[in-house]
């Protein structure tokens, strides 16, 4: 961010303490198989007793080459890869990619599709935060919260399955609109869930936020100044917990977010507990958005009117020659996207997702670059846990809420 | 000669009951936790997973027994042995009931009646830290080492408030023998409030009891003090490198320790086998009613089964409970079984609290745990002891 290059505080601190202490240090290899690294993260910890002198995250164990793989798929096929970047916020990734491609295609998305996208993406946020809350609490030793969170997550996954036929790898939001027509009875199912959900959030909160042990473990832990967080590229709930109301849904609204009424929760304490509070409040706000989307859902088509890009309807294929030709072309070689480049960012559960999409005019992307929030968030780990205890590492890592697939992509 | 035979029979009986109880405690814990967490728990092996402990034992016995290459072998092998044998020793001085007459022999429901039983339990539980510390050190693994270190520090710290709270009821009873402690808690105030140590004048030990329970959680390495085996930080803590029966030994030791500490809490604070209210109000019939109630519940669910197989299994359970209820009515068994019932019920409730807490609370951080022990638990325990000794001194004349 700044022009001047300052040495990272990790090494500076380490050298100072190396001079101070002549005691023998222990190097602990945490991961890649470890119960609380949530995936295959390896953290090299240099310990003085149980105090962390130096921490070095080692990533790459889950590298899938998704960005590169996108280049060998058609524009349509690449959607399925975006699911797999961050398996907990699949629809946010779908949406971001779709919006970027739509920018190149200059497609107009009908309001119904936009509102449906908002609804689904907010459900994704709830889903992701539920997994985060459950595993975070589990890491801190509170076992039962995990199961309560997964009870509600199961409901959301059932909704996703209802929409797309898939629980996790939905690929439901595609360039041009949605993959399928929303199923019959979806509104009732979503309403049933969203009416019951806010009281469930209160339940989780009551299990944790008045628990002195939980407060002891999270308050004042994992603090890093806001400037450092910004320098390291941290986004999402983590900087909102540091007092910065940065939310792309508000600052650069996409997909009709400007028409929804919601607030961006912020805290200023900047510790693990503040991040907990921000995320729990975000779940409530997401529930509000879902409710608004449900109540104000406009009528109309659920996909754009773009015959050469979206598959024609079955009926038309049987009666119109043109439709049959489009169908054949889309299925065999895909649609081509005008040459150019586009960048789109969305506010995903974990922070800011950005897709930079380059087209050379063919039916396959020339380049798809993903700016993933987990990568930026994880960068804060060494600074955040330095000088703290092993147990704080767990709390701090939990509060970052990274997904290793999202880090390595 | 007679003494040896009786002692051997009793030892065999207690070891059998204890190990079975430990195995079923694991089952109970899994079931209770599961139901707290919206799960079913073990349900595949036998009806309601009742044979699960057996399956676990078979599994652990047949697992490959690995010894890490660079482990310090003698200590590595000694550690689980130490853990399990020390946990078995302390149960030998714990009485389960009063003096009874069986086949003409008068005997205590206890293996040995030591006059310093309380001290023995404290001493042995202090020794048990060696099992953990040695396991952590000898495994030659960093996770084990950290787990062992944490555990030693924790057990040593919590030993202190534990011992101090134990001293208060000893002052009230003026004895070190468990049996005399329980006898001193017999009788009722106003004919209805039991003279258990948590109610006993001049200084009710209710705070002492709570401190004892907290320290007991730490002493047995249970949530929220389960740092030595903090799964999410230190993988499995001190027993990371142990497999097969050596792991099972630690596991058994942990559960036997829970039972021992709950027994001790019952004896020291909850009046041992003294009933909740006097016999003239019918306290002897409580076990009958409890078991008949359990039988009725089981029968009801058997007649309105949630699953088809419940129609067969639950009436059997009901019959077992009804049979137990009838046993309490047999005049010859009654003086043995009724005290046992009260003792087992109190201990069982405490064990349930242990499981319940595990399903609810998060885990302390290492330094917070130490701070809690030294800056809160220790002073409060000391105050409790001071107040008790002062009141005892004032009122004893």
mmCIF file of C-alpha atoms in Angstrom, chain B residues 41-396:
data_model
loop_
_atom_site.group_PDB
_atom_site.id
_atom_site.type_symbol
_atom_site.label_atom_id
_atom_site.label_comp_id
_atom_site.label_asym_id
_atom_site.label_seq_id
_atom_site.Cartn_x
_atom_site.Cartn_y
_atom_site.Cartn_z
ATOM 1 C CA UNK B 41 -24.542 -41.626 20.082
ATOM 2 C CA UNK B 42 -23.555 -45.280 19.935
ATOM 3 C CA UNK B 43 -26.487 -47.242 18.593
ATOM 4 C CA UNK B 44 -25.088 -49.965 16.364
ATOM 5 C CA UNK B 45 -23.473 -52.454 18.709
ATOM 6 C CA UNK B 46 -26.225 -54.089 20.696
ATOM 7 C CA UNK B 47 -29.514 -52.451 21.687
ATOM 8 C CA UNK B 48 -28.948 -48.733 22.267
ATOM 9 C CA UNK B 49 -25.232 -49.334 21.737
ATOM 10 C CA UNK B 50 -25.000 -51.146 25.060
ATOM 11 C CA UNK B 51 -22.272 -53.465 23.813
ATOM 12 C CA UNK B 52 -20.201 -50.554 22.569
ATOM 13 C CA UNK B 53 -17.695 -50.740 25.477
ATOM 14 C CA UNK B 54 -17.052 -54.367 24.578
ATOM 15 C CA UNK B 55 -16.515 -53.500 20.942
ATOM 16 C CA UNK B 56 -14.181 -50.684 21.947
ATOM 17 C CA UNK B 57 -12.165 -53.028 24.114
ATOM 18 C CA UNK B 58 -11.848 -55.572 21.310
ATOM 19 C CA UNK B 59 -10.865 -52.869 18.884
ATOM 20 C CA UNK B 60 -8.210 -51.445 21.163
ATOM 21 C CA UNK B 61 -6.822 -54.889 21.948
ATOM 22 C CA UNK B 62 -6.410 -55.790 18.308
ATOM 23 C CA UNK B 63 -4.868 -52.490 17.238
ATOM 24 C CA UNK B 64 -1.229 -52.361 16.323
ATOM 25 C CA UNK B 65 0.873 -51.441 19.313
ATOM 26 C CA UNK B 66 3.353 -48.834 18.183
ATOM 27 C CA UNK B 67 6.319 -47.600 20.149
ATOM 28 C CA UNK B 68 7.978 -44.490 18.724
ATOM 29 C CA UNK B 69 11.561 -45.157 17.703
ATOM 30 C CA UNK B 70 13.197 -42.563 19.903
ATOM 31 C CA UNK B 71 10.969 -43.025 22.911
ATOM 32 C CA UNK B 72 12.551 -43.666 26.269
ATOM 33 C CA UNK B 73 11.296 -47.206 26.461
ATOM 34 C CA UNK B 74 11.213 -48.012 30.207
ATOM 35 C CA UNK B 75 9.391 -44.821 31.096
ATOM 36 C CA UNK B 76 7.245 -44.999 27.997
ATOM 37 C CA UNK B 77 5.987 -48.402 29.101
ATOM 38 C CA UNK B 78 5.835 -47.476 32.776
ATOM 39 C CA UNK B 79 3.620 -44.427 32.289
ATOM 40 C CA UNK B 80 0.313 -46.114 31.334
ATOM 41 C CA UNK B 81 0.906 -48.807 33.948
ATOM 42 C CA UNK B 82 1.429 -46.139 36.568
ATOM 43 C CA UNK B 83 -1.655 -44.232 35.490
ATOM 44 C CA UNK B 84 -4.001 -47.168 35.619
ATOM 45 C CA UNK B 85 -2.633 -48.812 38.756
ATOM 46 C CA UNK B 86 -2.614 -45.581 40.745
ATOM 47 C CA UNK B 87 -6.172 -44.902 39.735
ATOM 48 C CA UNK B 88 -7.123 -48.378 40.961
ATOM 49 C CA UNK B 89 -5.306 -48.040 44.271
ATOM 50 C CA UNK B 90 -7.241 -45.096 45.582
ATOM 51 C CA UNK B 91 -10.591 -46.813 45.117
ATOM 52 C CA UNK B 92 -9.514 -49.508 47.582
ATOM 53 C CA UNK B 93 -9.906 -47.243 50.592
ATOM 54 C CA UNK B 94 -13.261 -45.859 49.537
ATOM 55 C CA UNK B 95 -16.259 -47.258 51.414
ATOM 56 C CA UNK B 96 -19.478 -47.787 49.512
ATOM 57 C CA UNK B 97 -21.753 -48.563 52.430
ATOM 58 C CA UNK B 98 -21.957 -49.261 56.162
ATOM 59 C CA UNK B 99 -21.015 -52.420 58.007
ATOM 60 C CA UNK B 100 -23.264 -55.216 56.804
ATOM 61 C CA UNK B 101 -23.846 -58.866 57.519
ATOM 62 C CA UNK B 102 -23.523 -61.306 54.611
ATOM 63 C CA UNK B 103 -23.936 -65.054 55.233
ATOM 64 C CA UNK B 104 -23.200 -64.527 58.882
ATOM 65 C CA UNK B 105 -20.012 -62.545 58.327
ATOM 66 C CA UNK B 106 -19.969 -58.950 59.435
ATOM 67 C CA UNK B 107 -17.965 -56.908 57.018
ATOM 68 C CA UNK B 108 -17.541 -53.419 55.647
ATOM 69 C CA UNK B 109 -18.620 -52.562 52.114
ATOM 70 C CA UNK B 110 -15.071 -51.473 51.477
ATOM 71 C CA UNK B 111 -11.780 -53.122 50.664
ATOM 72 C CA UNK B 112 -9.717 -51.707 53.513
ATOM 73 C CA UNK B 113 -10.786 -49.377 56.258
ATOM 74 C CA UNK B 114 -7.730 -47.226 56.730
ATOM 75 C CA UNK B 115 -7.793 -44.694 59.515
ATOM 76 C CA UNK B 116 -6.068 -42.260 57.161
ATOM 77 C CA UNK B 117 -8.095 -43.035 54.041
ATOM 78 C CA UNK B 118 -8.460 -39.395 53.026
ATOM 79 C CA UNK B 119 -4.720 -38.888 53.112
ATOM 80 C CA UNK B 120 -4.140 -41.999 51.020
ATOM 81 C CA UNK B 121 -6.493 -40.783 48.317
ATOM 82 C CA UNK B 122 -4.815 -37.378 48.269
ATOM 83 C CA UNK B 123 -1.356 -38.912 48.148
ATOM 84 C CA UNK B 124 -2.203 -41.325 45.378
ATOM 85 C CA UNK B 125 -3.912 -38.684 43.295
ATOM 86 C CA UNK B 126 -0.793 -36.532 43.646
ATOM 87 C CA UNK B 127 1.310 -39.425 42.428
ATOM 88 C CA UNK B 128 -0.853 -39.928 39.378
ATOM 89 C CA UNK B 129 0.679 -36.833 37.836
ATOM 90 C CA UNK B 130 3.736 -38.999 37.216
ATOM 91 C CA UNK B 131 1.867 -41.141 34.740
ATOM 92 C CA UNK B 132 0.998 -38.110 32.686
ATOM 93 C CA UNK B 133 4.319 -36.333 33.008
ATOM 94 C CA UNK B 134 6.332 -39.448 32.189
ATOM 95 C CA UNK B 135 4.139 -40.257 29.220
ATOM 96 C CA UNK B 136 4.642 -36.766 27.883
ATOM 97 C CA UNK B 137 8.345 -36.832 28.386
ATOM 98 C CA UNK B 138 9.123 -40.385 27.296
ATOM 99 C CA UNK B 139 7.169 -40.269 24.040
ATOM 100 C CA UNK B 140 9.776 -37.978 22.536
ATOM 101 C CA UNK B 141 7.124 -35.973 20.775
ATOM 102 C CA UNK B 142 6.679 -32.247 21.045
ATOM 103 C CA UNK B 143 2.950 -32.389 21.378
ATOM 104 C CA UNK B 144 3.243 -35.004 24.103
ATOM 105 C CA UNK B 145 5.887 -33.009 25.900
ATOM 106 C CA UNK B 146 3.789 -29.858 25.938
ATOM 107 C CA UNK B 147 0.779 -31.866 27.044
ATOM 108 C CA UNK B 148 2.749 -33.515 29.825
ATOM 109 C CA UNK B 149 4.176 -30.193 30.987
ATOM 110 C CA UNK B 150 0.799 -28.540 31.052
ATOM 111 C CA UNK B 151 -0.675 -31.427 32.917
ATOM 112 C CA UNK B 152 2.008 -31.571 35.593
ATOM 113 C CA UNK B 153 1.760 -27.850 36.219
ATOM 114 C CA UNK B 154 -2.007 -28.002 36.306
ATOM 115 C CA UNK B 155 -2.283 -31.008 38.584
ATOM 116 C CA UNK B 156 0.260 -29.631 41.016
ATOM 117 C CA UNK B 157 -1.544 -26.274 41.148
ATOM 118 C CA UNK B 158 -4.995 -27.714 41.653
ATOM 119 C CA UNK B 159 -3.825 -30.214 44.211
ATOM 120 C CA UNK B 160 -3.489 -27.357 46.648
ATOM 121 C CA UNK B 161 -7.045 -25.956 46.708
ATOM 122 C CA UNK B 162 -8.299 -29.517 46.551
ATOM 123 C CA UNK B 163 -6.366 -30.548 49.645
ATOM 124 C CA UNK B 164 -7.338 -27.385 51.503
ATOM 125 C CA UNK B 165 -11.044 -27.846 50.850
ATOM 126 C CA UNK B 166 -10.760 -31.461 51.924
ATOM 127 C CA UNK B 167 -9.337 -30.294 55.237
ATOM 128 C CA UNK B 168 -12.513 -28.407 56.183
ATOM 129 C CA UNK B 169 -14.883 -31.403 56.462
ATOM 130 C CA UNK B 170 -12.096 -33.253 58.260
ATOM 131 C CA UNK B 171 -12.131 -30.524 60.876
ATOM 132 C CA UNK B 172 -15.878 -30.858 61.289
ATOM 133 C CA UNK B 173 -15.667 -34.602 61.742
ATOM 134 C CA UNK B 174 -12.330 -34.657 63.522
ATOM 135 C CA UNK B 175 -11.217 -37.800 61.719
ATOM 136 C CA UNK B 176 -9.273 -38.962 58.669
ATOM 137 C CA UNK B 177 -11.225 -42.128 58.079
ATOM 138 C CA UNK B 178 -13.868 -42.068 55.383
ATOM 139 C CA UNK B 179 -16.096 -44.340 57.409
ATOM 140 C CA UNK B 180 -16.094 -42.104 60.463
ATOM 141 C CA UNK B 181 -16.567 -39.081 58.206
ATOM 142 C CA UNK B 182 -19.765 -40.575 56.887
ATOM 143 C CA UNK B 183 -20.914 -41.583 60.335
ATOM 144 C CA UNK B 184 -20.423 -38.018 61.504
ATOM 145 C CA UNK B 185 -22.821 -36.897 58.785
ATOM 146 C CA UNK B 186 -25.657 -39.114 60.002
ATOM 147 C CA UNK B 187 -28.758 -37.611 61.517
ATOM 148 C CA UNK B 188 -30.969 -34.669 60.659
ATOM 149 C CA UNK B 189 -31.540 -31.112 61.763
ATOM 150 C CA UNK B 190 -35.172 -30.521 62.725
ATOM 151 C CA UNK B 191 -35.668 -34.147 61.793
ATOM 152 C CA UNK B 192 -35.571 -33.389 58.070
ATOM 153 C CA UNK B 193 -32.448 -31.468 56.898
ATOM 154 C CA UNK B 194 -29.624 -33.985 56.571
ATOM 155 C CA UNK B 195 -26.457 -33.316 58.530
ATOM 156 C CA UNK B 196 -24.348 -33.712 55.415
ATOM 157 C CA UNK B 197 -21.246 -31.617 55.389
ATOM 158 C CA UNK B 198 -22.647 -29.215 52.827
ATOM 159 C CA UNK B 199 -25.365 -28.397 55.362
ATOM 160 C CA UNK B 200 -23.578 -29.153 58.586
ATOM 161 C CA UNK B 201 -23.249 -26.552 61.316
ATOM 162 C CA UNK B 202 -21.291 -24.644 62.428
ATOM 163 C CA UNK B 203 -19.918 -24.063 58.925
ATOM 164 C CA UNK B 204 -21.857 -25.517 55.982
ATOM 165 C CA UNK B 205 -19.318 -26.640 53.410
ATOM 166 C CA UNK B 206 -21.305 -25.557 50.369
ATOM 167 C CA UNK B 207 -18.472 -23.342 49.094
ATOM 168 C CA UNK B 208 -15.975 -26.015 49.933
ATOM 169 C CA UNK B 209 -17.997 -28.458 47.871
ATOM 170 C CA UNK B 210 -18.056 -26.155 44.850
ATOM 171 C CA UNK B 211 -14.326 -25.470 45.090
ATOM 172 C CA UNK B 212 -13.706 -29.180 45.462
ATOM 173 C CA UNK B 213 -15.729 -29.907 42.337
ATOM 174 C CA UNK B 214 -13.881 -27.264 40.301
ATOM 175 C CA UNK B 215 -10.531 -28.562 41.464
ATOM 176 C CA UNK B 216 -11.726 -32.082 40.748
ATOM 177 C CA UNK B 217 -12.421 -31.133 37.145
ATOM 178 C CA UNK B 218 -8.871 -29.879 36.872
ATOM 179 C CA UNK B 219 -7.457 -32.866 38.723
ATOM 180 C CA UNK B 220 -9.081 -35.297 36.311
ATOM 181 C CA UNK B 221 -8.187 -33.175 33.268
ATOM 182 C CA UNK B 222 -11.755 -32.660 32.200
ATOM 183 C CA UNK B 223 -13.368 -29.795 30.298
ATOM 184 C CA UNK B 224 -12.973 -26.895 30.968
ATOM 185 C CA UNK B 225 -9.541 -27.844 32.285
ATOM 186 C CA UNK B 226 -8.647 -30.479 29.709
ATOM 187 C CA UNK B 227 -5.604 -28.595 28.489
ATOM 188 C CA UNK B 228 -3.215 -31.559 28.700
ATOM 189 C CA UNK B 229 -5.191 -33.235 25.981
ATOM 190 C CA UNK B 230 -6.469 -30.113 24.282
ATOM 191 C CA UNK B 231 -7.325 -31.773 21.041
ATOM 192 C CA UNK B 232 -7.354 -28.621 18.982
ATOM 193 C CA UNK B 233 -4.015 -27.401 20.159
ATOM 194 C CA UNK B 234 -1.887 -30.372 21.089
ATOM 195 C CA UNK B 235 -3.507 -33.081 18.991
ATOM 196 C CA UNK B 236 -4.039 -35.587 21.821
ATOM 197 C CA UNK B 237 -1.669 -34.137 24.396
ATOM 198 C CA UNK B 238 0.392 -36.483 26.494
ATOM 199 C CA UNK B 239 -1.013 -39.662 24.972
ATOM 200 C CA UNK B 240 -0.549 -38.632 21.333
ATOM 201 C CA UNK B 241 2.022 -41.366 20.779
ATOM 202 C CA UNK B 242 0.205 -44.118 22.612
ATOM 203 C CA UNK B 243 -1.827 -46.702 20.784
ATOM 204 C CA UNK B 244 -3.690 -49.915 21.449
ATOM 205 C CA UNK B 245 -3.984 -51.060 25.080
ATOM 206 C CA UNK B 246 -1.530 -48.457 26.332
ATOM 207 C CA UNK B 247 -3.912 -45.792 25.144
ATOM 208 C CA UNK B 248 -6.781 -47.746 26.664
ATOM 209 C CA UNK B 249 -4.926 -47.741 29.981
ATOM 210 C CA UNK B 250 -4.829 -43.935 30.042
ATOM 211 C CA UNK B 251 -8.414 -43.811 28.971
ATOM 212 C CA UNK B 252 -9.550 -46.215 31.686
ATOM 213 C CA UNK B 253 -7.457 -44.393 34.266
ATOM 214 C CA UNK B 254 -9.145 -41.131 33.357
ATOM 215 C CA UNK B 255 -12.609 -42.541 33.835
ATOM 216 C CA UNK B 256 -11.744 -44.386 37.030
ATOM 217 C CA UNK B 257 -10.300 -41.142 38.348
ATOM 218 C CA UNK B 258 -13.568 -39.403 37.606
ATOM 219 C CA UNK B 259 -15.453 -42.040 39.552
ATOM 220 C CA UNK B 260 -13.005 -41.949 42.442
ATOM 221 C CA UNK B 261 -13.167 -38.205 42.755
ATOM 222 C CA UNK B 262 -16.957 -38.285 42.615
ATOM 223 C CA UNK B 263 -16.975 -40.961 45.334
ATOM 224 C CA UNK B 264 -14.690 -38.814 47.462
ATOM 225 C CA UNK B 265 -16.913 -35.776 46.939
ATOM 226 C CA UNK B 266 -19.933 -37.830 47.970
ATOM 227 C CA UNK B 267 -18.205 -39.116 51.084
ATOM 228 C CA UNK B 268 -16.778 -35.781 52.144
ATOM 229 C CA UNK B 269 -19.644 -33.457 51.385
ATOM 230 C CA UNK B 270 -22.829 -35.328 50.521
ATOM 231 C CA UNK B 271 -22.990 -37.678 53.474
ATOM 232 C CA UNK B 272 -21.890 -40.853 51.714
ATOM 233 C CA UNK B 273 -24.667 -43.410 51.945
ATOM 234 C CA UNK B 274 -26.803 -41.390 54.365
ATOM 235 C CA UNK B 275 -30.285 -40.998 52.882
ATOM 236 C CA UNK B 276 -31.676 -37.629 51.904
ATOM 237 C CA UNK B 277 -34.422 -37.757 54.509
ATOM 238 C CA UNK B 278 -35.018 -39.993 57.551
ATOM 239 C CA UNK B 279 -36.206 -43.572 57.283
ATOM 240 C CA UNK B 280 -39.358 -42.812 59.237
ATOM 241 C CA UNK B 281 -40.531 -40.733 56.260
ATOM 242 C CA UNK B 282 -39.975 -43.725 54.024
ATOM 243 C CA UNK B 283 -36.563 -43.013 52.524
ATOM 244 C CA UNK B 284 -36.005 -46.771 52.265
ATOM 245 C CA UNK B 285 -38.680 -46.911 49.614
ATOM 246 C CA UNK B 286 -37.133 -44.254 47.410
ATOM 247 C CA UNK B 287 -35.002 -46.782 45.490
ATOM 248 C CA UNK B 288 -38.070 -48.916 44.883
ATOM 249 C CA UNK B 289 -40.029 -45.941 43.611
ATOM 250 C CA UNK B 290 -37.162 -44.679 41.448
ATOM 251 C CA UNK B 291 -36.687 -48.052 39.816
ATOM 252 C CA UNK B 292 -40.410 -48.591 39.354
ATOM 253 C CA UNK B 293 -40.631 -45.137 37.817
ATOM 254 C CA UNK B 294 -37.807 -45.994 35.427
ATOM 255 C CA UNK B 295 -39.578 -49.244 34.587
ATOM 256 C CA UNK B 296 -42.814 -47.366 33.903
ATOM 257 C CA UNK B 297 -41.073 -44.882 31.614
ATOM 258 C CA UNK B 298 -39.334 -47.678 29.719
ATOM 259 C CA UNK B 299 -42.581 -49.596 29.422
ATOM 260 C CA UNK B 300 -44.447 -46.540 28.176
ATOM 261 C CA UNK B 301 -41.860 -45.919 25.466
ATOM 262 C CA UNK B 302 -41.855 -49.606 24.661
ATOM 263 C CA UNK B 303 -45.602 -49.514 24.056
ATOM 264 C CA UNK B 304 -45.327 -46.314 22.028
ATOM 265 C CA UNK B 305 -42.063 -47.085 20.256
ATOM 266 C CA UNK B 306 -40.159 -44.400 18.366
ATOM 267 C CA UNK B 307 -38.378 -47.133 16.424
ATOM 268 C CA UNK B 308 -39.698 -50.626 15.688
ATOM 269 C CA UNK B 309 -36.999 -52.394 17.690
ATOM 270 C CA UNK B 310 -37.889 -50.390 20.811
ATOM 271 C CA UNK B 311 -41.010 -52.541 21.076
ATOM 272 C CA UNK B 312 -38.752 -55.448 21.973
ATOM 273 C CA UNK B 313 -35.858 -53.845 23.830
ATOM 274 C CA UNK B 314 -37.607 -51.366 26.089
ATOM 275 C CA UNK B 315 -39.951 -53.837 27.831
ATOM 276 C CA UNK B 316 -36.859 -55.876 28.671
ATOM 277 C CA UNK B 317 -35.280 -52.765 30.169
ATOM 278 C CA UNK B 318 -38.516 -52.164 32.080
ATOM 279 C CA UNK B 319 -38.443 -55.724 33.411
ATOM 280 C CA UNK B 320 -34.849 -55.251 34.575
ATOM 281 C CA UNK B 321 -35.749 -52.073 36.439
ATOM 282 C CA UNK B 322 -38.800 -53.712 37.988
ATOM 283 C CA UNK B 323 -36.616 -56.629 39.093
ATOM 284 C CA UNK B 324 -34.154 -54.241 40.709
ATOM 285 C CA UNK B 325 -37.055 -52.514 42.442
ATOM 286 C CA UNK B 326 -38.202 -55.840 43.865
ATOM 287 C CA UNK B 327 -34.670 -56.601 45.091
ATOM 288 C CA UNK B 328 -34.882 -53.554 47.319
ATOM 289 C CA UNK B 329 -37.899 -55.083 49.022
ATOM 290 C CA UNK B 330 -36.142 -58.336 49.995
ATOM 291 C CA UNK B 331 -35.601 -57.967 53.780
ATOM 292 C CA UNK B 332 -32.245 -59.749 53.716
ATOM 293 C CA UNK B 333 -30.809 -57.569 50.920
ATOM 294 C CA UNK B 334 -32.350 -54.295 51.988
ATOM 295 C CA UNK B 335 -29.713 -53.181 54.546
ATOM 296 C CA UNK B 336 -26.995 -53.710 51.916
ATOM 297 C CA UNK B 337 -28.715 -52.307 48.873
ATOM 298 C CA UNK B 338 -30.334 -49.172 50.256
ATOM 299 C CA UNK B 339 -27.074 -47.505 51.384
ATOM 300 C CA UNK B 340 -25.469 -48.613 48.128
ATOM 301 C CA UNK B 341 -28.332 -47.001 46.258
ATOM 302 C CA UNK B 342 -27.891 -43.660 47.990
ATOM 303 C CA UNK B 343 -24.157 -43.744 47.496
ATOM 304 C CA UNK B 344 -24.414 -44.691 43.832
ATOM 305 C CA UNK B 345 -27.104 -42.095 43.165
ATOM 306 C CA UNK B 346 -25.109 -39.242 44.622
ATOM 307 C CA UNK B 347 -21.939 -40.332 42.867
ATOM 308 C CA UNK B 348 -23.838 -40.861 39.643
ATOM 309 C CA UNK B 349 -25.311 -37.372 39.767
ATOM 310 C CA UNK B 350 -21.851 -35.899 40.212
ATOM 311 C CA UNK B 351 -20.556 -37.965 37.294
ATOM 312 C CA UNK B 352 -23.433 -36.649 35.234
ATOM 313 C CA UNK B 353 -22.380 -33.107 36.099
ATOM 314 C CA UNK B 354 -18.921 -33.937 34.754
ATOM 315 C CA UNK B 355 -20.421 -35.031 31.449
ATOM 316 C CA UNK B 356 -22.856 -32.165 31.325
ATOM 317 C CA UNK B 357 -20.110 -29.609 31.789
ATOM 318 C CA UNK B 358 -18.157 -31.212 28.991
ATOM 319 C CA UNK B 359 -21.077 -30.647 26.669
ATOM 320 C CA UNK B 360 -21.377 -27.001 27.609
ATOM 321 C CA UNK B 361 -18.179 -25.166 28.404
ATOM 322 C CA UNK B 362 -15.225 -24.076 26.298
ATOM 323 C CA UNK B 363 -11.669 -24.616 27.419
ATOM 324 C CA UNK B 364 -9.450 -22.351 29.505
ATOM 325 C CA UNK B 365 -6.179 -21.070 28.234
ATOM 326 C CA UNK B 366 -3.133 -22.384 30.046
ATOM 327 C CA UNK B 367 -2.124 -19.157 31.798
ATOM 328 C CA UNK B 368 -5.740 -18.311 32.657
ATOM 329 C CA UNK B 369 -6.087 -21.707 34.247
ATOM 330 C CA UNK B 370 -3.059 -21.097 36.418
ATOM 331 C CA UNK B 371 -4.271 -17.628 37.324
ATOM 332 C CA UNK B 372 -7.658 -19.029 38.227
ATOM 333 C CA UNK B 373 -6.105 -21.618 40.508
ATOM 334 C CA UNK B 374 -3.713 -19.328 42.319
ATOM 335 C CA UNK B 375 -5.585 -16.042 42.483
ATOM 336 C CA UNK B 376 -9.117 -17.278 42.972
ATOM 337 C CA UNK B 377 -9.503 -20.897 43.932
ATOM 338 C CA UNK B 378 -6.618 -21.053 46.390
ATOM 339 C CA UNK B 379 -7.551 -17.923 48.425
ATOM 340 C CA UNK B 380 -11.213 -18.899 48.516
ATOM 341 C CA UNK B 381 -10.343 -22.397 49.687
ATOM 342 C CA UNK B 382 -8.079 -20.915 52.331
ATOM 343 C CA UNK B 383 -10.794 -18.543 53.538
ATOM 344 C CA UNK B 384 -13.222 -21.417 53.702
ATOM 345 C CA UNK B 385 -10.788 -23.404 55.816
ATOM 346 C CA UNK B 386 -10.068 -20.445 58.100
ATOM 347 C CA UNK B 387 -13.765 -19.741 58.648
ATOM 348 C CA UNK B 388 -14.454 -23.394 59.305
ATOM 349 C CA UNK B 389 -11.623 -23.818 61.773
ATOM 350 C CA UNK B 390 -12.586 -20.613 63.547
ATOM 351 C CA UNK B 391 -16.204 -21.680 63.923
ATOM 352 C CA UNK B 392 -15.230 -25.188 64.936
ATOM 353 C CA UNK B 393 -12.886 -23.793 67.578
ATOM 354 C CA UNK B 394 -15.543 -21.426 68.909
ATOM 355 C CA UNK B 395 -18.321 -23.973 69.083
ATOM 356 C CA UNK B 396 -16.378 -27.035 70.197
#
